[in-house]
Amino acid sequence: MALRVYNTLTGSKEEFAPLEPGKVKMYVCGVTVYDHCHIGHARANVVFDMIYRYLRHSGYEVTYVRNYTDIDDKIINRANQEGVPYNVISERYIAEFDRDMAALALDLPTHQPKATEHIAEIIEIIQRLIDKGYAYDVEGDVYFSVEAFNPYLKLSKRNLEEMQAGARIEVGEKKRHPMDFALWKGSKPGEPYWESPWGKGRPGWHIECSAMSMKFLGETFDIHGGGKDLVFPHHENEIAQSEAANGKPFVRYWLHNGFVNINAEKMSKSLGNFFTIKEVLEKYDAEVLRFFLLSAHYRSPIDFSDQNLKESEAGLERIYKALAGIDDALAAGAGAGRTDEELAEKVGTLDERFREAMDDDFNTAQALGYVFDLVRAVNRVLAEGGCDGALLAQARDAIRQVGRVLGIITSEADAFVERLQGRKAAELPVAVEEIERMIEERNAARKAKDYGKSDEIRDRLLALNIVLLDSPQGTSWKVK
RNA sequence: GGCGGCGUCGCCAAGUGGUAAGGCAAAGGUCUGCAAAACCUUUAUUCACCGGUUCAAAUCCGGUCGCCGCCUCCA
């Protein structure tokens, strides 16, 4: 079955066929580097990382470009607040972004261009737009004339009259039409600037993406992605600039991810209801966060909450425990020579079902459901005494393979469980030595069959969120 | 106001015409001194509501209600 993707431009799922067979050219709007990234940024980047990985897994050679917007009003504001040059701000938050993305196990894009390194290309396109009559300069600013570009608003499916009726648009005196947008902004005193045919200034927000995508991917390329909130105006304006300048279709498939919500409301800077990636990673394992973000379809909204993160943690732990169980069974050689029809069937079809789910517009939620199907079969077989090692090893490899493509389940099973426990143990109000002393005391009581005392100790530990696990090998403990 | 999306078990979440995946939680069982953990099993005749089309609808159409997003910087 061929890959089908939902294209915002057509509003429907379409069979994916790249311009050049076997090769995919993909551009995703990165961040404006003026502050820490929040979970919404994490989602967008994880989603397109997953798409990047799956395309490669499907045999495509992918050129993936993700930019940094490193010059912008917000960066300048921030720099002014702190009394530092703008690039101190942008460089700081580029480093932060890189750290966050690395923590979330993102693969590096093929290119990560910066707007400020492409000023010459930007100026060239603006000049071309002016020459072709799509743009005009006024007192050091250059604007794109939306009325000159007929297909304007084809992506967001609106029309100019409606947009104006919205009344929230301020009519800049310099603009010929209230919807016209800036390609070049003349600089005010004290602001960073670059020389241009229209005077000292800096690029507008949208033009950088047209310039950089053209440079690295050509005038027409396959996939352009970003959050839903970029559909208008950012992507709409990119289309206008690029198609007007080149006279060719810009992008073949537009992909947009849904928002991260807090209590069913969009997480955003302006609402102030956001969590930074850094904050969340202090509390949850990065792999858990990634698993959470992939547990819903990328176009659906996903609700960020403590409970949901905990559920993801439990779910991921379930997968790891099955893998640990396989390792143990393989080491022990239990059940050699036995087979299991259901397990064999699930193992044999996981890859096929995974592809089927992913080929349907990257349905990671469905794909994870199939992984859990196999996990359940594995657990059942292990509980029944195991089966032939080769089949168990295949089950493990099948699960790991899916994990590799999604960028999860990449740790050693034991290491993951220990990581989670270490994280929780660090928050305990008691020292580990004290816990172990109490456990010894309890075991002494149990040996003496003084169960009243042993249960009392257990309850005391439970009150501290510590759960005891008795086994023939002795008593271990974990944080609830 | 315009445009778009959503409403599936207590919670999360797949499913776009063929008779409801999966996870969490819960209950029962195995195990255990008792527990916990682990594992197994069970848990929506029903998909916001009302009509319609169809042999067949959560899925298509019309209407109602509720929620959300975009229209302004935003992943």
Coordinates of C-alpha atoms (C1' of nucleotides) in Angstrom, one line a residue:
Chain A
M1 CA 0.0 0.0 0.0
A2 CA 1.2 3.4 -0.8
L3 CA 1.8 6.3 1.6
R4 CA -1.2 8.6 1.8
V5 CA -0.9 12.0 3.5
Y6 CA -3.4 14.7 4.4
N7 CA -2.7 17.8 2.4
T8 CA -3.9 21.0 3.9
L9 CA -4.0 22.6 0.4
T10 CA -6.6 20.1 -0.9
G11 CA -8.2 19.3 2.4
S12 CA -7.9 15.5 1.7
K13 CA -5.7 12.5 2.0
E14 CA -3.7 12.0 -1.1
E15 CA -1.3 9.3 -2.4
F16 CA 2.2 10.6 -1.8
A17 CA 4.4 10.7 -4.9
P18 CA 7.5 12.8 -4.7
L19 CA 8.6 15.0 -7.6
E20 CA 11.7 12.9 -8.2
P21 CA 11.1 9.1 -7.6
G22 CA 12.8 7.9 -4.5
K23 CA 13.7 11.3 -3.2
V24 CA 11.8 13.6 -0.9
K25 CA 12.5 17.2 -0.3
M26 CA 11.0 18.5 2.9
Y27 CA 11.0 21.9 4.7
V28 CA 9.7 22.5 8.2
C29 CA 9.4 25.9 9.8
G30 CA 11.7 26.0 12.8
V31 CA 11.5 28.4 15.8
T32 CA 12.0 32.1 16.3
V33 CA 14.9 32.0 18.8
Y34 CA 14.0 34.5 21.4
D35 CA 12.9 32.3 24.4
H36 CA 12.8 28.7 25.7
C37 CA 10.8 26.2 23.6
H38 CA 7.6 24.9 25.0
I39 CA 5.8 21.6 24.6
G40 CA 4.0 22.8 21.5
H41 CA 7.4 23.3 19.8
A42 CA 8.3 19.8 21.0
R43 CA 5.3 18.3 19.4
A44 CA 5.8 20.0 16.0
N45 CA 9.5 18.9 15.9
V46 CA 8.9 15.4 17.2
V47 CA 6.1 14.9 14.6
F48 CA 8.2 16.0 11.7
D49 CA 11.1 14.0 13.0
M50 CA 8.9 11.0 13.0
I51 CA 7.8 11.7 9.4
Y52 CA 11.5 12.2 8.4
R53 CA 12.3 8.9 9.9
Y54 CA 9.4 7.0 8.4
L55 CA 10.1 8.4 4.9
R56 CA 13.6 7.2 5.2
H57 CA 12.4 3.8 6.6
S58 CA 10.2 3.6 3.5
G59 CA 13.2 3.8 1.3
Y60 CA 13.2 7.5 0.4
E61 CA 16.3 9.6 0.3
V62 CA 15.2 12.7 2.3
T63 CA 16.6 16.2 2.2
Y64 CA 15.1 17.8 5.3
V65 CA 15.5 21.5 6.0
R66 CA 14.5 23.1 9.2
N67 CA 15.4 26.8 9.7
Y68 CA 16.2 29.1 12.6
T69 CA 14.5 32.4 12.5
D70 CA 17.3 34.4 14.1
I71 CA 16.2 38.0 13.3
D72 CA 12.8 39.2 14.3
D73 CA 11.0 41.9 16.3
K74 CA 10.7 39.7 19.3
I75 CA 14.4 38.9 19.3
I76 CA 15.2 42.6 19.1
N77 CA 12.8 43.4 21.9
R78 CA 14.4 40.8 24.1
A79 CA 17.9 42.1 23.3
N80 CA 16.8 45.6 24.2
Q81 CA 15.4 44.4 27.5
E82 CA 18.7 42.7 28.4
G83 CA 20.8 45.4 26.8
V84 CA 22.7 43.0 24.6
P85 CA 23.2 42.7 20.8
Y86 CA 20.4 40.7 19.1
N87 CA 22.7 37.9 18.2
V88 CA 23.5 37.2 21.8
I89 CA 19.8 36.3 22.2
S90 CA 19.5 34.3 19.0
E91 CA 22.6 32.3 19.7
R92 CA 21.7 31.6 23.2
Y93 CA 18.3 30.2 22.2
I94 CA 19.6 28.3 19.2
A95 CA 21.8 26.5 21.7
E96 CA 18.8 25.9 23.9
F97 CA 16.7 24.6 21.0
D98 CA 19.5 22.2 20.0
R99 CA 19.8 20.9 23.5
D100 CA 16.0 20.3 23.7
M101 CA 15.8 18.6 20.4
A102 CA 18.8 16.4 21.2
A103 CA 17.1 15.4 24.5
L104 CA 14.0 14.4 22.6
A105 CA 16.2 12.2 20.4
L106 CA 15.5 14.1 17.2
D107 CA 17.6 13.2 14.2
L108 CA 19.5 16.2 12.8
P109 CA 17.9 17.6 9.6
T110 CA 20.0 17.7 6.5
H111 CA 20.3 21.5 6.7
Q112 CA 19.5 24.0 9.5
P113 CA 19.9 27.3 7.8
K114 CA 19.6 30.7 9.6
A115 CA 17.8 33.7 8.2
T116 CA 20.7 36.1 8.8
E117 CA 23.0 33.9 6.7
H118 CA 20.7 34.3 3.6
I119 CA 20.2 38.0 3.4
A120 CA 21.6 38.1 -0.1
E121 CA 19.2 35.5 -1.3
I122 CA 16.3 37.2 0.4
I123 CA 17.1 40.6 -1.3
E124 CA 17.4 38.8 -4.6
I125 CA 13.8 37.4 -4.3
I126 CA 12.4 40.7 -3.1
Q127 CA 14.0 42.5 -6.1
R128 CA 12.5 39.9 -8.4
L129 CA 9.0 40.4 -6.9
I130 CA 9.3 44.2 -7.3
D131 CA 10.5 43.7 -10.9
K132 CA 7.5 41.5 -11.6
G133 CA 5.1 43.9 -10.1
Y134 CA 4.2 41.8 -7.0
A135 CA 5.9 44.1 -4.5
Y136 CA 6.5 47.8 -4.0
D137 CA 8.8 49.8 -1.8
V138 CA 7.7 52.7 0.4
E139 CA 10.1 54.8 2.5
G140 CA 12.5 51.9 3.1
D141 CA 9.9 49.2 3.5
V142 CA 8.9 46.7 0.9
Y143 CA 5.5 45.1 0.8
F144 CA 4.0 42.2 -1.0
S145 CA 0.8 43.2 -2.9
V146 CA -1.7 40.5 -2.1
E147 CA -4.1 41.8 -4.8
A148 CA -1.5 41.1 -7.4
F149 CA -1.3 37.5 -6.6
N150 CA -4.6 35.9 -7.5
P151 CA -4.4 32.5 -5.7
Y152 CA -3.8 34.3 -2.4
L153 CA -5.5 32.5 0.5
K154 CA -5.8 29.3 -1.4
L155 CA -4.2 27.4 1.5
S156 CA -6.3 28.8 4.3
K157 CA -9.4 28.9 2.1
R158 CA -10.5 32.4 2.8
N159 CA -11.1 35.5 0.7
L160 CA -9.8 39.0 1.1
E161 CA -13.2 40.6 1.7
E162 CA -13.9 38.3 4.7
M163 CA -10.4 39.0 6.1
Q164 CA -11.0 42.7 6.0
A165 CA -14.4 42.3 7.6
G166 CA -12.5 40.9 10.5
A167 CA -11.8 44.5 11.5
R168 CA -8.8 43.5 13.6
I169 CA -6.4 44.4 10.8
E170 CA -4.8 47.8 11.2
V171 CA -4.3 49.7 8.0
G172 CA -0.7 50.7 7.9
E173 CA -0.6 54.0 6.1
K174 CA 2.2 52.8 4.0
K175 CA 0.4 49.8 2.7
R176 CA -1.7 50.0 -0.4
H177 CA -3.9 47.2 0.8
P178 CA -4.4 46.3 4.5
M179 CA -3.5 42.7 3.9
D180 CA -0.2 43.5 2.2
F181 CA 2.7 42.1 4.3
A182 CA 6.3 43.2 4.8
L183 CA 9.1 41.6 2.8
W184 CA 11.6 44.1 4.0
K185 CA 11.5 46.4 7.0
G186 CA 13.5 49.5 7.2
S187 CA 15.4 49.7 10.4
K188 CA 14.9 52.3 13.1
P189 CA 17.9 53.8 14.8
G190 CA 19.6 51.3 17.1
E191 CA 18.1 48.3 15.4
P192 CA 20.3 45.7 13.6
Y193 CA 20.3 46.2 9.9
W194 CA 21.6 44.9 6.6
E195 CA 22.2 47.1 3.5
S196 CA 19.7 46.7 0.7
P197 CA 18.6 48.5 -2.5
W198 CA 15.8 50.0 -0.3
G199 CA 18.1 51.2 2.5
K200 CA 19.2 49.7 5.8
G201 CA 16.8 47.1 7.1
R202 CA 16.0 43.5 7.8
P203 CA 13.8 40.8 6.2
G204 CA 10.2 40.3 7.1
W205 CA 9.2 37.1 8.7
H206 CA 8.0 35.1 5.8
I207 CA 10.5 35.8 3.1
E208 CA 13.3 33.9 4.8
C209 CA 11.5 30.6 4.4
S210 CA 10.9 31.2 0.7
A211 CA 14.6 32.0 0.2
M212 CA 16.0 29.2 2.2
S213 CA 13.7 26.5 0.9
M214 CA 14.5 27.6 -2.7
K215 CA 18.2 27.5 -2.0
F216 CA 18.3 24.0 -0.5
L217 CA 15.3 22.3 -2.1
G218 CA 14.6 24.2 -5.3
E219 CA 11.6 26.2 -6.6
T220 CA 9.2 23.3 -6.2
F221 CA 9.5 20.7 -3.5
D222 CA 7.5 17.9 -1.9
I223 CA 6.6 18.5 1.7
H224 CA 6.3 21.7 3.8
G225 CA 5.3 21.3 7.4
G226 CA 4.6 23.2 10.5
G227 CA 2.0 23.8 13.2
K228 CA -1.6 24.5 12.3
D229 CA -1.2 28.1 13.4
L230 CA 1.3 28.7 10.6
V231 CA -1.3 28.1 7.9
F232 CA -2.2 31.7 8.0
P233 CA -0.5 34.0 7.6
H234 CA 3.0 32.5 7.4
H235 CA 2.5 29.6 4.9
E236 CA 0.0 31.5 2.9
N237 CA 2.5 34.3 2.5
E238 CA 5.3 31.9 1.6
I239 CA 3.2 30.6 -1.2
A240 CA 2.5 34.1 -2.5
Q241 CA 6.2 35.1 -2.4
S242 CA 7.6 31.9 -3.9
E243 CA 5.0 31.3 -6.6
A244 CA 4.9 34.9 -7.6
A245 CA 8.7 35.0 -7.8
N246 CA 9.2 31.7 -9.6
G247 CA 6.0 31.3 -11.6
K248 CA 5.9 27.7 -10.5
P249 CA 4.1 25.7 -7.9
F250 CA 5.8 26.0 -4.5
V251 CA 4.9 23.0 -2.4
R252 CA 3.1 19.8 -3.4
Y253 CA 2.0 18.6 0.1
W254 CA 1.3 20.8 3.0
L255 CA 1.3 19.0 6.4
H256 CA 0.3 20.7 9.6
N257 CA 0.3 19.3 13.1
G258 CA -2.3 19.9 15.8
F259 CA -1.8 21.8 19.0
V260 CA -0.8 20.8 22.4
N261 CA -3.7 21.8 24.7
I262 CA -3.9 22.6 28.4
N263 CA -7.4 21.9 29.7
A264 CA -8.6 21.8 26.1
E265 CA -7.1 25.2 25.3
K266 CA -4.2 25.8 23.0
M267 CA -0.9 26.1 24.8
S268 CA 0.6 29.4 23.8
K269 CA 2.9 32.2 24.8
S270 CA 0.1 34.8 24.7
L271 CA -2.2 32.7 27.0
G272 CA 0.7 32.1 29.3
N273 CA -0.4 28.5 29.8
F274 CA 2.7 26.9 28.5
F275 CA 5.4 24.5 29.9
T276 CA 8.9 24.7 28.6
I277 CA 10.5 21.5 27.4
K278 CA 13.2 22.0 30.0
E279 CA 10.6 22.1 32.8
V280 CA 8.9 19.0 31.7
L281 CA 12.1 17.1 31.3
E282 CA 12.9 17.7 34.9
K283 CA 9.8 15.8 35.8
Y284 CA 9.5 13.2 33.0
D285 CA 11.8 11.1 31.0
A286 CA 12.4 12.5 27.5
E287 CA 11.4 9.2 26.0
V288 CA 8.1 9.3 27.9
L289 CA 7.4 12.8 26.6
R290 CA 8.1 11.6 23.0
F291 CA 6.0 8.5 23.5
F292 CA 3.2 10.8 24.8
L293 CA 3.4 13.1 21.8
L294 CA 3.2 10.2 19.4
S295 CA 0.3 8.5 21.2
A296 CA -2.2 10.7 19.4
H297 CA -2.5 11.2 15.6
Y298 CA -0.4 14.2 14.7
R299 CA -3.3 16.3 13.4
S300 CA -5.4 15.9 16.5
P301 CA -5.1 18.1 19.5
I302 CA -3.4 16.5 22.4
D303 CA -4.1 17.4 26.0
F304 CA -1.0 17.9 28.1
S305 CA -1.6 16.9 31.7
D306 CA 0.1 15.2 34.6
Q307 CA -2.2 12.2 34.4
N308 CA -1.7 11.8 30.6
L309 CA 2.1 11.9 31.0
K310 CA 1.9 9.3 33.8
E311 CA -0.3 7.1 31.6
S312 CA 2.3 7.3 28.9
E313 CA 5.0 6.4 31.4
A314 CA 3.1 3.4 32.4
G315 CA 2.5 2.4 28.8
L316 CA 6.1 2.7 27.8
E317 CA 7.1 0.8 30.9
R318 CA 4.8 -2.0 29.9
I319 CA 6.7 -2.3 26.6
Y320 CA 10.0 -2.3 28.3
K321 CA 9.0 -4.9 30.8
A322 CA 8.0 -7.2 28.1
L323 CA 11.4 -6.7 26.4
A324 CA 13.1 -7.3 29.7
G325 CA 11.1 -10.5 30.1
I326 CA 12.2 -11.7 26.7
D327 CA 15.9 -11.0 27.7
D328 CA 15.4 -13.0 30.9
A329 CA 13.7 -15.9 29.0
L330 CA 16.4 -16.0 26.4
A331 CA 19.1 -16.0 29.1
A332 CA 17.4 -18.9 30.9
G333 CA 16.6 -20.8 27.7
A334 CA 13.1 -21.5 28.9
G335 CA 10.6 -23.1 26.7
A336 CA 13.1 -24.1 24.0
G337 CA 11.5 -26.0 21.2
R338 CA 8.0 -24.8 21.9
T339 CA 6.2 -22.6 19.6
D340 CA 3.1 -20.4 19.9
E341 CA 0.8 -19.8 17.0
E342 CA -0.6 -16.5 18.1
L343 CA 2.8 -15.0 18.9
A344 CA 4.2 -16.2 15.6
E345 CA 1.4 -14.6 13.8
K346 CA 1.7 -11.3 15.6
V347 CA 5.5 -11.3 15.2
G348 CA 5.2 -12.0 11.5
T349 CA 2.7 -9.3 10.8
L350 CA 3.9 -6.5 13.0
D351 CA 6.0 -4.8 10.3
E352 CA 3.2 -5.1 7.8
R353 CA 0.6 -3.6 10.2
F354 CA 3.0 -0.9 11.3
R355 CA 3.5 0.2 7.7
E356 CA -0.2 0.1 7.0
A357 CA -0.8 2.4 9.9
M358 CA 2.0 4.7 9.1
D359 CA 1.1 4.8 5.4
D360 CA -2.3 6.1 6.4
D361 CA -1.1 9.6 7.1
F362 CA 1.4 8.6 9.8
N363 CA -1.1 7.0 12.2
T364 CA 1.3 6.5 15.1
A365 CA -1.5 5.9 17.6
Q366 CA -2.6 2.9 15.6
A367 CA 1.0 1.8 15.1
L368 CA 1.5 1.8 18.9
G369 CA -1.7 -0.2 19.3
Y370 CA -0.2 -2.9 17.2
V371 CA 2.9 -2.9 19.3
F372 CA 0.8 -3.4 22.4
D373 CA -0.9 -6.3 20.7
L374 CA 2.4 -8.0 20.3
V375 CA 3.4 -7.1 23.8
R376 CA 0.4 -8.8 25.2
A377 CA 1.1 -12.0 23.2
V378 CA 4.7 -11.9 24.4
N379 CA 3.6 -11.6 28.0
R380 CA 1.2 -14.4 27.7
V381 CA 3.7 -16.7 26.3
L382 CA 6.3 -15.8 28.9
A383 CA 3.8 -16.4 31.7
E384 CA 3.1 -19.8 30.2
G385 CA 6.7 -20.8 30.5
G386 CA 8.3 -19.3 27.3
C387 CA 8.8 -20.6 23.9
D388 CA 11.5 -21.1 21.4
G389 CA 14.3 -18.5 21.7
A390 CA 14.3 -17.7 18.0
L391 CA 10.6 -16.6 18.1
L392 CA 11.1 -14.5 21.2
A393 CA 14.2 -12.9 19.6
Q394 CA 12.1 -12.1 16.6
A395 CA 9.4 -10.5 18.8
R396 CA 12.0 -8.4 20.4
D397 CA 13.5 -7.3 17.1
A398 CA 10.1 -6.5 15.7
I399 CA 9.3 -4.2 18.6
R400 CA 12.7 -2.6 18.5
Q401 CA 12.4 -2.0 14.8
V402 CA 9.1 -0.1 15.2
G403 CA 10.7 1.8 18.1
R404 CA 13.6 2.8 15.9
V405 CA 11.4 4.4 13.3
L406 CA 9.4 6.3 15.9
G407 CA 12.4 7.2 18.0
I408 CA 11.3 5.5 21.1
I409 CA 12.0 2.1 22.8
T410 CA 15.7 2.8 22.1
S411 CA 17.0 2.2 25.6
E412 CA 18.1 -1.0 27.2
A413 CA 15.0 -2.3 29.1
D414 CA 16.8 -2.5 32.4
A415 CA 18.3 0.9 31.9
F416 CA 15.0 2.5 31.2
V417 CA 13.4 1.1 34.4
E418 CA 16.4 2.2 36.4
R419 CA 16.2 5.7 34.9
L420 CA 12.6 6.1 35.9
Q421 CA 13.3 4.8 39.4
G422 CA 16.3 7.0 39.9
R423 CA 14.3 10.0 38.8
K424 CA 11.6 9.2 41.4
A425 CA 14.0 8.2 44.1
A426 CA 15.7 11.6 43.9
E427 CA 12.4 13.2 45.0
L428 CA 12.0 11.0 48.1
P429 CA 12.0 12.6 51.5
V430 CA 14.1 9.7 53.0
A431 CA 17.6 8.5 52.4
V432 CA 18.1 5.2 50.6
E433 CA 20.1 3.9 53.5
E434 CA 17.1 4.5 55.8
I435 CA 14.8 2.6 53.5
E436 CA 17.2 -0.3 53.3
R437 CA 17.5 -0.4 57.1
M438 CA 13.8 -0.6 57.4
I439 CA 13.6 -3.3 54.9
E440 CA 16.1 -5.3 56.8
E441 CA 14.1 -4.8 60.0
R442 CA 11.0 -5.9 58.3
N443 CA 12.6 -9.0 56.9
A444 CA 13.9 -9.9 60.3
A445 CA 10.3 -9.6 61.6
R446 CA 9.0 -11.7 58.8
K447 CA 11.6 -14.4 59.5
A448 CA 10.3 -14.5 63.0
K449 CA 6.8 -14.6 61.6
D450 CA 6.0 -11.4 63.4
Y451 CA 3.7 -10.3 60.6
G452 CA 2.1 -7.5 62.6
K453 CA 5.4 -5.7 62.8
S454 CA 6.5 -6.4 59.3
D455 CA 3.2 -5.1 57.9
E456 CA 3.5 -2.0 60.0
I457 CA 6.9 -1.3 58.5
R458 CA 5.6 -1.9 55.1
D459 CA 2.8 0.6 55.7
R460 CA 5.2 3.2 57.0
L461 CA 7.2 2.9 53.8
L462 CA 4.0 3.0 51.7
A463 CA 3.1 6.3 53.3
L464 CA 6.4 7.6 51.9
N465 CA 5.4 6.3 48.4
I466 CA 7.7 3.4 48.6
V467 CA 6.4 0.0 47.5
L468 CA 8.0 -3.2 48.5
L469 CA 8.5 -6.1 46.2
D470 CA 9.1 -9.5 47.8
S471 CA 10.6 -12.2 45.7
P472 CA 12.5 -15.4 46.2
Q473 CA 15.7 -13.4 45.6
G474 CA 14.9 -11.0 48.4
T475 CA 13.0 -7.8 48.9
S476 CA 13.5 -4.8 46.5
W477 CA 11.6 -1.5 46.5
K478 CA 10.4 1.0 44.1
V479 CA 8.8 4.4 44.2
K480 CA 5.1 4.4 43.5
Chain B
rG1 C1' -19.3 37.8 12.0
rG2 C1' -16.3 34.6 8.3
rC3 C1' -13.7 30.0 7.7
rG4 C1' -12.1 25.2 9.7
rG5 C1' -12.1 21.2 13.2
rC6 C1' -13.9 18.2 17.0
rG7 C1' -17.7 15.4 20.3
rU8 C1' -16.1 7.1 20.5
rC9 C1' -16.0 3.0 27.8
rG10 C1' -14.3 6.4 34.3
rC11 C1' -9.7 8.8 31.6
rC12 C1' -6.5 8.8 27.0
rA13 C1' -7.1 7.2 22.1
rA14 C1' -7.6 4.4 16.9
rG15 C1' -11.4 3.5 13.7
rU16 C1' -14.4 7.7 7.0
rG17 C1' -19.9 2.3 4.7
rG18 C1' -19.7 -4.0 6.6
rU19 C1' -21.2 -4.7 12.1
rA20 C1' -16.4 -0.9 18.1
rA21 C1' -7.9 -1.5 18.0
rG22 C1' -4.9 -0.3 22.0
rG23 C1' -3.2 2.1 26.7
rC24 C1' -4.4 3.8 31.7
rA25 C1' -7.7 2.9 35.6
rA26 C1' -11.2 -0.8 37.8
rA27 C1' -13.0 -5.8 38.9
rG28 C1' -12.0 -11.3 39.1
rG29 C1' -8.1 -15.0 38.9
rU30 C1' -2.8 -17.0 39.4
rC31 C1' 1.2 -16.0 42.8
rU32 C1' 1.9 -14.5 48.2
rG33 C1' 2.1 -15.4 55.4
rC34 C1' -1.0 -11.3 53.8
rA35 C1' 0.2 -7.8 50.3
rA36 C1' 2.8 -5.5 46.4
rA37 C1' 4.8 -6.4 41.7
rA38 C1' 4.1 -9.5 37.5
rC39 C1' 0.9 -12.1 34.3
rC40 C1' -4.0 -13.8 32.6
rU41 C1' -9.2 -12.7 32.0
rU42 C1' -13.3 -9.3 32.0
rU43 C1' -15.2 -4.3 31.1
rA44 C1' -18.9 0.4 25.0
rU45 C1' -25.2 -4.0 21.3
rU46 C1' -22.8 1.3 21.2
rC47 C1' -20.0 5.9 19.0
rA48 C1' -23.3 14.2 21.7
rC49 C1' -28.6 14.5 20.2
rC50 C1' -32.6 14.3 16.3
rG51 C1' -34.0 13.0 11.5
rG52 C1' -32.6 10.9 6.4
rU53 C1' -29.9 7.8 2.6
rU54 C1' -28.5 2.4 2.4
rC55 C1' -29.3 -4.6 2.6
rA56 C1' -25.7 -2.3 6.0
rA57 C1' -23.5 4.1 9.3
rA58 C1' -19.4 5.9 14.6
rU59 C1' -18.3 6.3 9.5
rC60 C1' -22.5 9.5 4.1
rC61 C1' -26.4 13.8 4.1
rG62 C1' -29.5 17.6 6.8
rG63 C1' -30.6 19.9 11.4
rU64 C1' -29.7 20.8 16.9
rC65 C1' -26.5 21.3 21.1
rG66 C1' -21.6 21.6 23.2
rC67 C1' -16.3 22.4 22.8
rC68 C1' -12.0 24.2 20.3
rG69 C1' -8.9 26.6 16.5
rC70 C1' -7.6 30.4 12.7
rC71 C1' -9.0 35.3 11.1
rU72 C1' -3.1 39.4 15.4
rC73 C1' 3.0 37.2 16.9
rC74 C1' 2.5 31.9 17.6
rA75 C1' 4.6 24.9 16.6

